[in-house]
Short mmCIF file of the C-alpha atoms (twelve columns), coordinates in Angstrom:
data_MODEL
# 
_entry.id   MODEL 
# 
loop_
_atom_site.group_PDB 
_atom_site.id 
_atom_site.type_symbol 
_atom_site.label_atom_id 
_atom_site.label_alt_id 
_atom_site.label_comp_id 
_atom_site.label_asym_id 
_atom_site.label_seq_id 
_atom_site.Cartn_x 
_atom_site.Cartn_y 
_atom_site.Cartn_z 
_atom_site.pdbx_PDB_model_num 
ATOM 1   C CA . MET A 1   138.692 26.139 38.049 1 
ATOM 2   C CA . ASN A 2   142.132 27.677 38.525 1 
ATOM 3   C CA . ILE A 3   142.243 29.864 35.425 1 
ATOM 4   C CA . SER A 4   143.716 33.334 34.968 1 
ATOM 5   C CA . LEU A 5   142.983 35.422 31.879 1 
ATOM 6   C CA . LYS A 6   144.540 38.644 33.173 1 
ATOM 7   C CA . GLY A 7   146.108 40.655 30.371 1 
ATOM 8   C CA . ARG A 8   144.713 38.389 27.610 1 
ATOM 9   C CA . ASP A 9   143.228 39.739 24.396 1 
ATOM 10  C CA . PHE A 10  139.808 38.449 23.342 1 
ATOM 11  C CA . LEU A 11  139.996 38.339 19.553 1 
ATOM 12  C CA . LYS A 12  138.503 34.996 18.513 1 
ATOM 13  C CA . LEU A 13  137.452 31.842 20.324 1 
ATOM 14  C CA . LEU A 14  139.999 29.748 18.425 1 
ATOM 15  C CA . ASP A 15  142.494 31.356 20.839 1 
ATOM 16  C CA . TYR A 16  140.649 30.029 23.901 1 
ATOM 17  C CA . SER A 17  140.438 26.534 25.361 1 
ATOM 18  C CA . GLN A 18  137.211 24.819 26.345 1 
ATOM 19  C CA . GLU A 19  138.093 25.333 30.000 1 
ATOM 20  C CA . GLU A 20  138.686 29.066 29.493 1 
ATOM 21  C CA . ILE A 21  135.394 29.508 27.636 1 
ATOM 22  C CA . LEU A 22  133.499 27.673 30.378 1 
ATOM 23  C CA . TYR A 23  135.275 29.806 32.985 1 
ATOM 24  C CA . LEU A 24  134.024 32.983 31.288 1 
ATOM 25  C CA . LEU A 25  130.496 31.575 31.145 1 
ATOM 26  C CA . GLY A 26  130.603 30.676 34.824 1 
ATOM 27  C CA . LEU A 27  131.801 34.168 35.679 1 
ATOM 28  C CA . ALA A 28  128.999 35.651 33.570 1 
ATOM 29  C CA . LYS A 29  126.424 33.675 35.580 1 
ATOM 30  C CA . VAL A 30  127.831 35.055 38.828 1 
ATOM 31  C CA . LEU A 31  127.767 38.615 37.496 1 
ATOM 32  C CA . LYS A 32  124.224 38.180 36.149 1 
ATOM 33  C CA . GLU A 33  123.043 37.078 39.585 1 
ATOM 34  C CA . LYS A 34  124.733 40.049 41.243 1 
ATOM 35  C CA . LYS A 35  123.084 42.404 38.750 1 
ATOM 36  C CA . LYS A 36  119.701 40.791 39.394 1 
ATOM 37  C CA . ASN A 37  120.115 41.144 43.159 1 
ATOM 38  C CA . HIS A 38  121.418 44.727 42.895 1 
ATOM 39  C CA . GLU A 39  124.700 43.725 44.529 1 
ATOM 40  C CA . ASN A 40  127.601 46.104 44.074 1 
ATOM 41  C CA . HIS A 41  130.289 44.550 41.870 1 
ATOM 42  C CA . ALA A 42  132.447 47.555 40.983 1 
ATOM 43  C CA . TYR A 43  135.571 45.380 41.045 1 
ATOM 44  C CA . LEU A 44  137.427 47.505 38.482 1 
ATOM 45  C CA . LYS A 45  136.888 50.917 40.029 1 
ATOM 46  C CA . GLY A 46  139.463 53.434 38.842 1 
ATOM 47  C CA . LYS A 47  140.081 51.740 35.489 1 
ATOM 48  C CA . ASN A 48  139.011 53.136 32.109 1 
ATOM 49  C CA . VAL A 49  138.159 51.550 28.761 1 
ATOM 50  C CA . VAL A 50  137.722 52.913 25.241 1 
ATOM 51  C CA . LEU A 51  135.267 51.613 22.657 1 
ATOM 52  C CA . LEU A 52  136.350 51.979 19.018 1 
ATOM 53  C CA . PHE A 53  133.323 51.527 16.762 1 
ATOM 54  C CA . GLU A 54  133.761 51.620 12.987 1 
ATOM 55  C CA . LYS A 55  130.365 49.890 12.714 1 
ATOM 56  C CA . ASP A 56  127.366 51.121 14.693 1 
ATOM 57  C CA . SER A 57  125.638 48.825 17.170 1 
ATOM 58  C CA . THR A 58  122.919 48.700 19.797 1 
ATOM 59  C CA . ARG A 59  123.652 45.593 21.881 1 
ATOM 60  C CA . THR A 60  127.450 45.625 21.681 1 
ATOM 61  C CA . ARG A 61  127.780 49.290 22.606 1 
ATOM 62  C CA . CYS A 62  125.223 49.143 25.405 1 
ATOM 63  C CA . ALA A 63  126.665 45.923 26.819 1 
ATOM 64  C CA . PHE A 64  130.206 47.314 26.942 1 
ATOM 65  C CA . GLU A 65  129.116 50.686 28.333 1 
ATOM 66  C CA . VAL A 66  126.748 49.376 31.018 1 
ATOM 67  C CA . GLY A 67  129.081 46.494 31.824 1 
ATOM 68  C CA . ALA A 68  132.045 48.800 32.290 1 
ATOM 69  C CA . MET A 69  130.039 51.175 34.483 1 
ATOM 70  C CA . ASP A 70  128.688 48.288 36.584 1 
ATOM 71  C CA . LEU A 71  132.293 47.230 37.155 1 
ATOM 72  C CA . GLY A 72  133.153 50.770 38.265 1 
ATOM 73  C CA . MET A 73  135.047 51.841 35.161 1 
ATOM 74  C CA . GLY A 74  135.001 54.995 33.088 1 
ATOM 75  C CA . VAL A 75  134.059 54.619 29.406 1 
ATOM 76  C CA . THR A 76  134.928 56.594 26.277 1 
ATOM 77  C CA . TYR A 77  132.977 55.849 23.099 1 
ATOM 78  C CA . LEU A 78  134.579 56.701 19.740 1 
ATOM 79  C CA . GLY A 79  132.121 56.153 16.894 1 
ATOM 80  C CA . PRO A 80  132.755 55.828 13.146 1 
ATOM 81  C CA . THR A 81  133.847 59.477 12.926 1 
ATOM 82  C CA . GLY A 82  135.248 59.729 16.437 1 
ATOM 83  C CA . SER A 83  138.892 58.827 15.826 1 
ATOM 84  C CA . GLN A 84  141.599 59.263 13.190 1 
ATOM 85  C CA . MET A 85  142.503 55.559 13.156 1 
ATOM 86  C CA . GLY A 86  143.264 54.423 9.632  1 
ATOM 87  C CA . LYS A 87  142.837 57.948 8.261  1 
ATOM 88  C CA . LYS A 88  145.369 60.363 9.742  1 
ATOM 89  C CA . GLU A 89  146.824 57.888 12.227 1 
ATOM 90  C CA . SER A 90  147.912 54.300 11.746 1 
ATOM 91  C CA . ILE A 91  146.333 51.409 13.612 1 
ATOM 92  C CA . ALA A 92  149.642 50.741 15.351 1 
ATOM 93  C CA . ASP A 93  150.028 54.345 16.527 1 
ATOM 94  C CA . THR A 94  146.399 54.444 17.674 1 
ATOM 95  C CA . ALA A 95  146.883 51.285 19.745 1 
ATOM 96  C CA . GLN A 96  150.004 52.639 21.414 1 
ATOM 97  C CA . VAL A 97  148.425 55.989 22.240 1 
ATOM 98  C CA . LEU A 98  145.198 54.521 23.609 1 
ATOM 99  C CA . SER A 99  146.970 51.893 25.691 1 
ATOM 100 C CA . ARG A 100 148.873 54.719 27.432 1 
ATOM 101 C CA . MET A 101 145.527 56.214 28.509 1 
ATOM 102 C CA . TYR A 102 143.188 53.235 28.945 1 
ATOM 103 C CA . ASP A 103 143.181 49.850 30.648 1 
ATOM 104 C CA . GLY A 104 141.313 48.090 27.851 1 
ATOM 105 C CA . ILE A 105 140.377 48.666 24.195 1 
ATOM 106 C CA . GLU A 106 137.282 47.349 22.419 1 
ATOM 107 C CA . TYR A 107 137.092 47.305 18.615 1 
ATOM 108 C CA . ARG A 108 134.045 46.770 16.416 1 
ATOM 109 C CA . GLY A 109 134.565 47.123 12.709 1 
ATOM 110 C CA . PHE A 110 135.632 45.410 9.542  1 
ATOM 111 C CA . GLU A 111 138.677 43.221 8.934  1 
ATOM 112 C CA . GLN A 112 139.936 40.827 11.612 1 
ATOM 113 C CA . THR A 113 143.442 42.021 10.743 1 
ATOM 114 C CA . VAL A 114 142.578 45.417 12.268 1 
ATOM 115 C CA . VAL A 115 141.731 44.068 15.719 1 
ATOM 116 C CA . GLU A 116 144.749 41.749 15.495 1 
ATOM 117 C CA . GLU A 117 147.019 44.703 14.721 1 
ATOM 118 C CA . LEU A 118 145.509 46.727 17.561 1 
ATOM 119 C CA . ALA A 119 146.273 43.870 19.928 1 
ATOM 120 C CA . LYS A 120 149.800 43.437 18.590 1 
ATOM 121 C CA . ASN A 121 150.612 47.084 19.313 1 
ATOM 122 C CA . SER A 122 148.663 47.533 22.540 1 
ATOM 123 C CA . SER A 123 150.026 47.046 26.036 1 
ATOM 124 C CA . VAL A 124 146.498 46.479 27.412 1 
ATOM 125 C CA . PRO A 125 143.835 43.872 26.550 1 
ATOM 126 C CA . VAL A 126 141.978 44.312 23.263 1 
ATOM 127 C CA . TRP A 127 138.471 42.870 22.829 1 
ATOM 128 C CA . ASN A 128 136.774 42.031 19.553 1 
ATOM 129 C CA . GLY A 129 133.233 43.474 19.508 1 
ATOM 130 C CA . LEU A 130 132.729 42.215 15.925 1 
ATOM 131 C CA . THR A 131 134.739 41.910 12.737 1 
ATOM 132 C CA . ASN A 132 133.823 40.594 9.300  1 
ATOM 133 C CA . GLU A 133 135.276 37.223 10.258 1 
ATOM 134 C CA . PHE A 134 134.382 36.661 13.922 1 
ATOM 135 C CA . HIS A 135 131.967 37.763 16.657 1 
ATOM 136 C CA . PRO A 136 133.257 36.088 19.839 1 
ATOM 137 C CA . THR A 137 131.361 38.133 22.452 1 
ATOM 138 C CA . GLN A 138 128.081 37.158 20.775 1 
ATOM 139 C CA . MET A 139 129.014 33.489 21.095 1 
ATOM 140 C CA . LEU A 140 129.353 33.677 24.866 1 
ATOM 141 C CA . ALA A 141 125.863 35.165 25.112 1 
ATOM 142 C CA . ASP A 142 124.507 32.426 22.838 1 
ATOM 143 C CA . ILE A 143 126.015 29.603 24.872 1 
ATOM 144 C CA . LEU A 144 124.936 31.162 28.165 1 
ATOM 145 C CA . THR A 145 121.382 31.242 26.802 1 
ATOM 146 C CA . MET A 146 121.679 27.573 25.855 1 
ATOM 147 C CA . GLN A 147 122.935 26.723 29.344 1 
ATOM 148 C CA . GLU A 148 120.002 28.545 30.899 1 
ATOM 149 C CA . ASN A 149 117.576 26.466 28.829 1 
ATOM 150 C CA . PHE A 150 119.278 23.064 28.770 1 
ATOM 151 C CA . GLY A 151 121.901 22.981 31.514 1 
ATOM 152 C CA . GLU A 152 124.760 20.942 30.043 1 
ATOM 153 C CA . VAL A 153 125.352 21.933 26.403 1 
ATOM 154 C CA . LYS A 154 127.837 19.250 25.401 1 
ATOM 155 C CA . GLY A 155 126.105 16.819 23.049 1 
ATOM 156 C CA . ARG A 156 123.327 19.258 22.127 1 
ATOM 157 C CA . LYS A 157 122.757 20.235 18.500 1 
ATOM 158 C CA . LEU A 158 122.767 23.789 17.142 1 
ATOM 159 C CA . VAL A 159 121.721 24.552 13.572 1 
ATOM 160 C CA . PHE A 160 122.409 27.750 11.675 1 
ATOM 161 C CA . LEU A 161 120.252 28.580 8.654  1 
ATOM 162 C CA . GLY A 162 121.204 31.331 6.220  1 
ATOM 163 C CA . ASP A 163 124.440 32.873 4.966  1 
ATOM 164 C CA . ALA A 164 126.860 30.427 6.574  1 
ATOM 165 C CA . ARG A 165 129.925 32.444 5.528  1 
ATOM 166 C CA . ASN A 166 129.178 35.343 7.858  1 
ATOM 167 C CA . ASN A 167 130.904 36.120 11.150 1 
ATOM 168 C CA . VAL A 168 128.099 34.734 13.319 1 
ATOM 169 C CA . ALA A 169 127.842 31.395 11.511 1 
ATOM 170 C CA . CYS A 170 131.622 30.933 11.480 1 
ATOM 171 C CA . SER A 171 131.922 31.835 15.155 1 
ATOM 172 C CA . LEU A 172 129.088 29.449 16.055 1 
ATOM 173 C CA . MET A 173 130.934 26.651 14.277 1 
ATOM 174 C CA . VAL A 174 134.050 27.448 16.315 1 
ATOM 175 C CA . VAL A 175 132.357 27.629 19.718 1 
ATOM 176 C CA . CYS A 176 130.301 24.492 19.049 1 
ATOM 177 C CA . ALA A 177 133.444 22.573 18.101 1 
ATOM 178 C CA . LYS A 178 135.244 23.810 21.206 1 
ATOM 179 C CA . LEU A 179 132.396 22.831 23.548 1 
ATOM 180 C CA . GLY A 180 131.413 19.516 21.990 1 
ATOM 181 C CA . ILE A 181 128.118 20.782 20.564 1 
ATOM 182 C CA . HIS A 182 126.943 19.224 17.304 1 
ATOM 183 C CA . PHE A 183 126.812 21.945 14.645 1 
ATOM 184 C CA . ALA A 184 124.982 22.015 11.342 1 
ATOM 185 C CA . CYS A 185 124.705 24.814 8.832  1 
ATOM 186 C CA . CYS A 186 121.933 24.851 6.262  1 
ATOM 187 C CA . ALA A 187 122.719 26.999 3.247  1 
ATOM 188 C CA . PRO A 188 123.186 26.887 -0.517 1 
ATOM 189 C CA . LYS A 189 126.682 25.618 -1.356 1 
ATOM 190 C CA . GLU A 190 127.875 29.017 -2.544 1 
ATOM 191 C CA . LEU A 191 127.203 30.340 0.966  1 
ATOM 192 C CA . PHE A 192 129.001 27.564 2.855  1 
ATOM 193 C CA . PRO A 193 131.720 28.705 5.302  1 
ATOM 194 C CA . ASN A 194 135.418 28.903 4.456  1 
ATOM 195 C CA . GLU A 195 136.826 25.409 3.828  1 
ATOM 196 C CA . THR A 196 139.959 26.017 5.877  1 
ATOM 197 C CA . LEU A 197 137.931 27.055 8.921  1 
ATOM 198 C CA . VAL A 198 135.618 24.078 8.431  1 
ATOM 199 C CA . SER A 199 138.624 21.722 8.460  1 
ATOM 200 C CA . ILE A 200 140.007 23.309 11.633 1 
ATOM 201 C CA . CYS A 201 136.638 23.062 13.364 1 
ATOM 202 C CA . LYS A 202 136.077 19.458 12.278 1 
ATOM 203 C CA . GLU A 203 139.401 18.503 13.819 1 
ATOM 204 C CA . ILE A 204 138.492 20.227 17.100 1 
ATOM 205 C CA . ALA A 205 134.985 18.739 17.089 1 
ATOM 206 C CA . GLN A 206 136.346 15.235 16.586 1 
ATOM 207 C CA . ARG A 207 138.481 15.628 19.721 1 
ATOM 208 C CA . GLU A 208 135.439 16.816 21.673 1 
ATOM 209 C CA . GLY A 209 133.102 14.097 20.404 1 
ATOM 210 C CA . SER A 210 130.841 16.290 18.293 1 
ATOM 211 C CA . THR A 211 130.106 16.652 14.585 1 
ATOM 212 C CA . ILE A 212 129.932 19.366 11.936 1 
ATOM 213 C CA . LEU A 213 127.448 19.054 9.087  1 
ATOM 214 C CA . LEU A 214 127.140 21.272 6.007  1 
ATOM 215 C CA . THR A 215 123.961 20.677 4.067  1 
ATOM 216 C CA . GLU A 216 121.758 22.335 1.477  1 
ATOM 217 C CA . ASP A 217 118.717 20.511 2.883  1 
ATOM 218 C CA . PRO A 218 117.156 22.392 5.833  1 
ATOM 219 C CA . ARG A 219 115.018 19.406 6.840  1 
ATOM 220 C CA . GLU A 220 118.101 17.207 7.109  1 
ATOM 221 C CA . GLY A 221 119.982 19.887 8.989  1 
ATOM 222 C CA . VAL A 222 117.374 20.667 11.649 1 
ATOM 223 C CA . LYS A 223 116.551 17.050 12.474 1 
ATOM 224 C CA . ASP A 224 117.062 16.485 16.236 1 
ATOM 225 C CA . ALA A 225 118.114 20.125 16.687 1 
ATOM 226 C CA . ASP A 226 117.987 21.750 20.116 1 
ATOM 227 C CA . VAL A 227 118.707 25.247 18.794 1 
ATOM 228 C CA . LEU A 228 117.749 26.887 15.510 1 
ATOM 229 C CA . TYR A 229 119.733 30.030 14.805 1 
ATOM 230 C CA . THR A 230 119.613 32.546 11.977 1 
ATOM 231 C CA . ASP A 231 120.882 35.997 11.048 1 
ATOM 232 C CA . VAL A 232 120.033 38.711 8.523  1 
ATOM 233 C CA . TRP A 233 120.564 37.752 4.903  1 
ATOM 234 C CA . VAL A 234 122.662 40.814 4.035  1 
ATOM 235 C CA . SER A 235 125.205 41.698 6.715  1 
ATOM 236 C CA . MET A 236 126.198 45.164 7.869  1 
ATOM 237 C CA . GLY A 237 128.643 46.709 5.417  1 
ATOM 238 C CA . GLU A 238 127.489 44.597 2.466  1 
ATOM 239 C CA . ASP A 239 125.970 46.320 -0.553 1 
ATOM 240 C CA . ALA A 240 122.169 46.699 -0.641 1 
ATOM 241 C CA . SER A 241 122.210 45.429 -4.232 1 
ATOM 242 C CA . LEU A 242 122.700 41.929 -2.796 1 
ATOM 243 C CA . TRP A 243 119.163 41.726 -1.394 1 
ATOM 244 C CA . GLU A 244 117.506 40.334 -4.516 1 
ATOM 245 C CA . ASP A 245 120.017 37.526 -4.917 1 
ATOM 246 C CA . ARG A 246 120.075 36.687 -1.208 1 
ATOM 247 C CA . ILE A 247 116.271 36.538 -1.000 1 
ATOM 248 C CA . ARG A 248 116.270 34.127 -3.937 1 
ATOM 249 C CA . LEU A 249 119.010 31.970 -2.420 1 
ATOM 250 C CA . LEU A 250 117.925 32.014 1.216  1 
ATOM 251 C CA . LYS A 251 114.108 32.016 1.181  1 
ATOM 252 C CA . PRO A 252 114.160 28.173 1.466  1 
ATOM 253 C CA . TYR A 253 116.207 28.568 4.676  1 
ATOM 254 C CA . GLN A 254 113.787 30.917 6.443  1 
ATOM 255 C CA . VAL A 255 113.065 29.817 10.023 1 
ATOM 256 C CA . ASN A 256 109.306 29.306 10.161 1 
ATOM 257 C CA . LYS A 257 106.864 27.096 12.024 1 
ATOM 258 C CA . GLU A 258 107.325 24.259 9.535  1 
ATOM 259 C CA . ILE A 259 111.119 24.280 9.906  1 
ATOM 260 C CA . MET A 260 110.785 24.479 13.703 1 
ATOM 261 C CA . SER A 261 108.552 21.384 13.618 1 
ATOM 262 C CA . TYR A 262 111.433 19.245 12.315 1 
ATOM 263 C CA . ALA A 263 113.557 20.080 15.370 1 
ATOM 264 C CA . ASN A 264 113.173 18.619 18.858 1 
ATOM 265 C CA . PRO A 265 109.899 19.580 20.592 1 
ATOM 266 C CA . ASN A 266 111.733 21.680 23.213 1 
ATOM 267 C CA . ALA A 267 114.031 23.373 20.682 1 
ATOM 268 C CA . ILE A 268 114.674 27.092 21.093 1 
ATOM 269 C CA . PHE A 269 115.150 29.832 18.532 1 
ATOM 270 C CA . LEU A 270 118.075 32.277 18.670 1 
ATOM 271 C CA . HIS A 271 119.018 35.341 16.622 1 
ATOM 272 C CA . CYS A 272 121.887 37.782 17.242 1 
ATOM 273 C CA . LEU A 273 119.653 40.733 16.198 1 
ATOM 274 C CA . PRO A 274 118.609 43.009 14.625 1 
ATOM 275 C CA . SER A 275 116.026 40.900 12.818 1 
ATOM 276 C CA . PHE A 276 113.736 41.443 9.853  1 
ATOM 277 C CA . HIS A 277 110.742 39.468 11.133 1 
ATOM 278 C CA . ASP A 278 108.164 42.108 10.126 1 
ATOM 279 C CA . THR A 279 107.939 45.444 8.295  1 
ATOM 280 C CA . ASN A 280 108.385 47.658 11.351 1 
ATOM 281 C CA . THR A 281 111.799 48.866 10.207 1 
ATOM 282 C CA . LYS A 282 112.890 51.154 7.409  1 
ATOM 283 C CA . ILE A 283 114.717 48.356 5.591  1 
ATOM 284 C CA . GLY A 284 111.880 45.920 6.240  1 
ATOM 285 C CA . LYS A 285 109.407 48.299 4.592  1 
ATOM 286 C CA . GLU A 286 111.712 48.898 1.641  1 
ATOM 287 C CA . ILE A 287 112.235 45.171 1.054  1 
ATOM 288 C CA . SER A 288 108.484 44.542 1.339  1 
ATOM 289 C CA . GLU A 289 107.683 47.225 -1.229 1 
ATOM 290 C CA . LYS A 290 110.413 46.129 -3.614 1 
ATOM 291 C CA . PHE A 291 110.238 42.328 -3.374 1 
ATOM 292 C CA . GLY A 292 106.830 41.609 -1.813 1 
ATOM 293 C CA . ILE A 293 108.269 39.744 1.185  1 
ATOM 294 C CA . ASN A 294 107.132 40.822 4.677  1 
ATOM 295 C CA . GLU A 295 109.270 38.426 6.727  1 
ATOM 296 C CA . MET A 296 112.812 37.476 5.885  1 
ATOM 297 C CA . GLU A 297 115.199 35.215 7.822  1 
ATOM 298 C CA . VAL A 298 112.531 34.358 10.438 1 
ATOM 299 C CA . THR A 299 108.773 34.626 10.483 1 
ATOM 300 C CA . ASN A 300 107.152 36.804 13.107 1 
ATOM 301 C CA . ASP A 301 105.201 33.918 14.653 1 
ATOM 302 C CA . VAL A 302 108.487 32.149 15.456 1 
ATOM 303 C CA . PHE A 303 110.215 35.336 16.601 1 
ATOM 304 C CA . VAL A 304 107.526 36.102 19.212 1 
ATOM 305 C CA . SER A 305 106.822 32.476 20.181 1 
ATOM 306 C CA . SER A 306 107.584 30.838 23.519 1 
ATOM 307 C CA . GLN A 307 110.446 28.984 21.819 1 
ATOM 308 C CA . SER A 308 112.149 32.281 20.969 1 
ATOM 309 C CA . LYS A 309 114.814 33.240 23.503 1 
ATOM 310 C CA . VAL A 310 116.219 36.200 21.556 1 
ATOM 311 C CA . MET A 311 115.588 38.769 24.294 1 
ATOM 312 C CA . ASP A 312 117.268 36.606 26.945 1 
ATOM 313 C CA . GLN A 313 120.103 36.192 24.458 1 
ATOM 314 C CA . ALA A 314 120.323 39.958 23.926 1 
ATOM 315 C CA . GLU A 315 120.449 40.610 27.671 1 
ATOM 316 C CA . ASN A 316 123.170 38.014 28.053 1 
ATOM 317 C CA . ARG A 317 125.445 40.144 25.888 1 
ATOM 318 C CA . LEU A 318 125.796 42.389 28.954 1 
ATOM 319 C CA . HIS A 319 126.720 39.682 31.423 1 
ATOM 320 C CA . THR A 320 129.152 37.832 29.162 1 
ATOM 321 C CA . ILE A 321 130.915 40.988 27.972 1 
ATOM 322 C CA . LYS A 322 131.212 42.059 31.586 1 
ATOM 323 C CA . ALA A 323 132.822 38.688 32.340 1 
ATOM 324 C CA . VAL A 324 135.379 39.181 29.548 1 
ATOM 325 C CA . MET A 325 136.350 42.627 30.822 1 
ATOM 326 C CA . LEU A 326 136.580 41.511 34.445 1 
ATOM 327 C CA . ALA A 327 138.551 38.345 33.687 1 
ATOM 328 C CA . THR A 328 141.126 40.167 31.556 1 
ATOM 329 C CA . LEU A 329 141.478 43.279 33.725 1 
ATOM 330 C CA . LYS A 330 141.120 42.137 37.334 1 
ATOM 331 C CA . ASP A 331 144.165 42.192 39.603 1 
ATOM 332 C CA . GLU A 332 145.350 38.832 40.818 1 
# 
């Protein structure tokens, strides 16, 4: 596949063709194998990247840091209080300064307009580690996990259950449309994704021979599913006062053994993490004490089952993020 992504930003998958997405996934497989075999792959030695995090993270930070170091690069992490961006210095000025010092800039934060403005004013590639609207690096890890379990993903069916307006659900709809994967979201109507994005994705899906279904009926949605996917009911940055309403709205969309039984027998379960599948977290305990619910978006028996591939999925963040950095920074 004669594809070059050198110098490209990685802001949302709507910007990438099917061939480019598959190229990144193929590169991730190669890099995963090299990591497994302890083969040196410091192809970007001498380069440096900066990670701008306005939202904390475990997987995204670790994947970018370890990935950059595996590729031979230096890494600077700037957490929520680590830079003056948006406070004493504009986004545009920050982008120009950092691109004079670094070879690549990662941003994880709030509005998509911020990462877009960083990219507009940067002379080096900018990568989206998560915004309120999109989470493209997560999507590559999700599809790689599907490939590892099913081989060819075109024609498979992925179902998201939960708050279908969030960045993960919207990004899943995009990547499924791009790759010809049937997509369904199961949610109450008030939590359906943005109509404009749905229209765009339906048009793409039609070209690729797949479908997009929005339904309030989880049984209808998960029928013939190969992948069941969910996310937390209140996203990072949203107000904690939303929990009561979200629990009421989304309890019928919890991924449990009964819901899994309506999918294909070999269906897998995915979750971008972190997950509230028990009370072994501070928030999990608080929700249990306040609302009397010990498992939220997924039950523990599903989360730890043989159908659950969430830890493979989490590991794949490393290999796919590494592929994005290498593809956009490597010399021709």
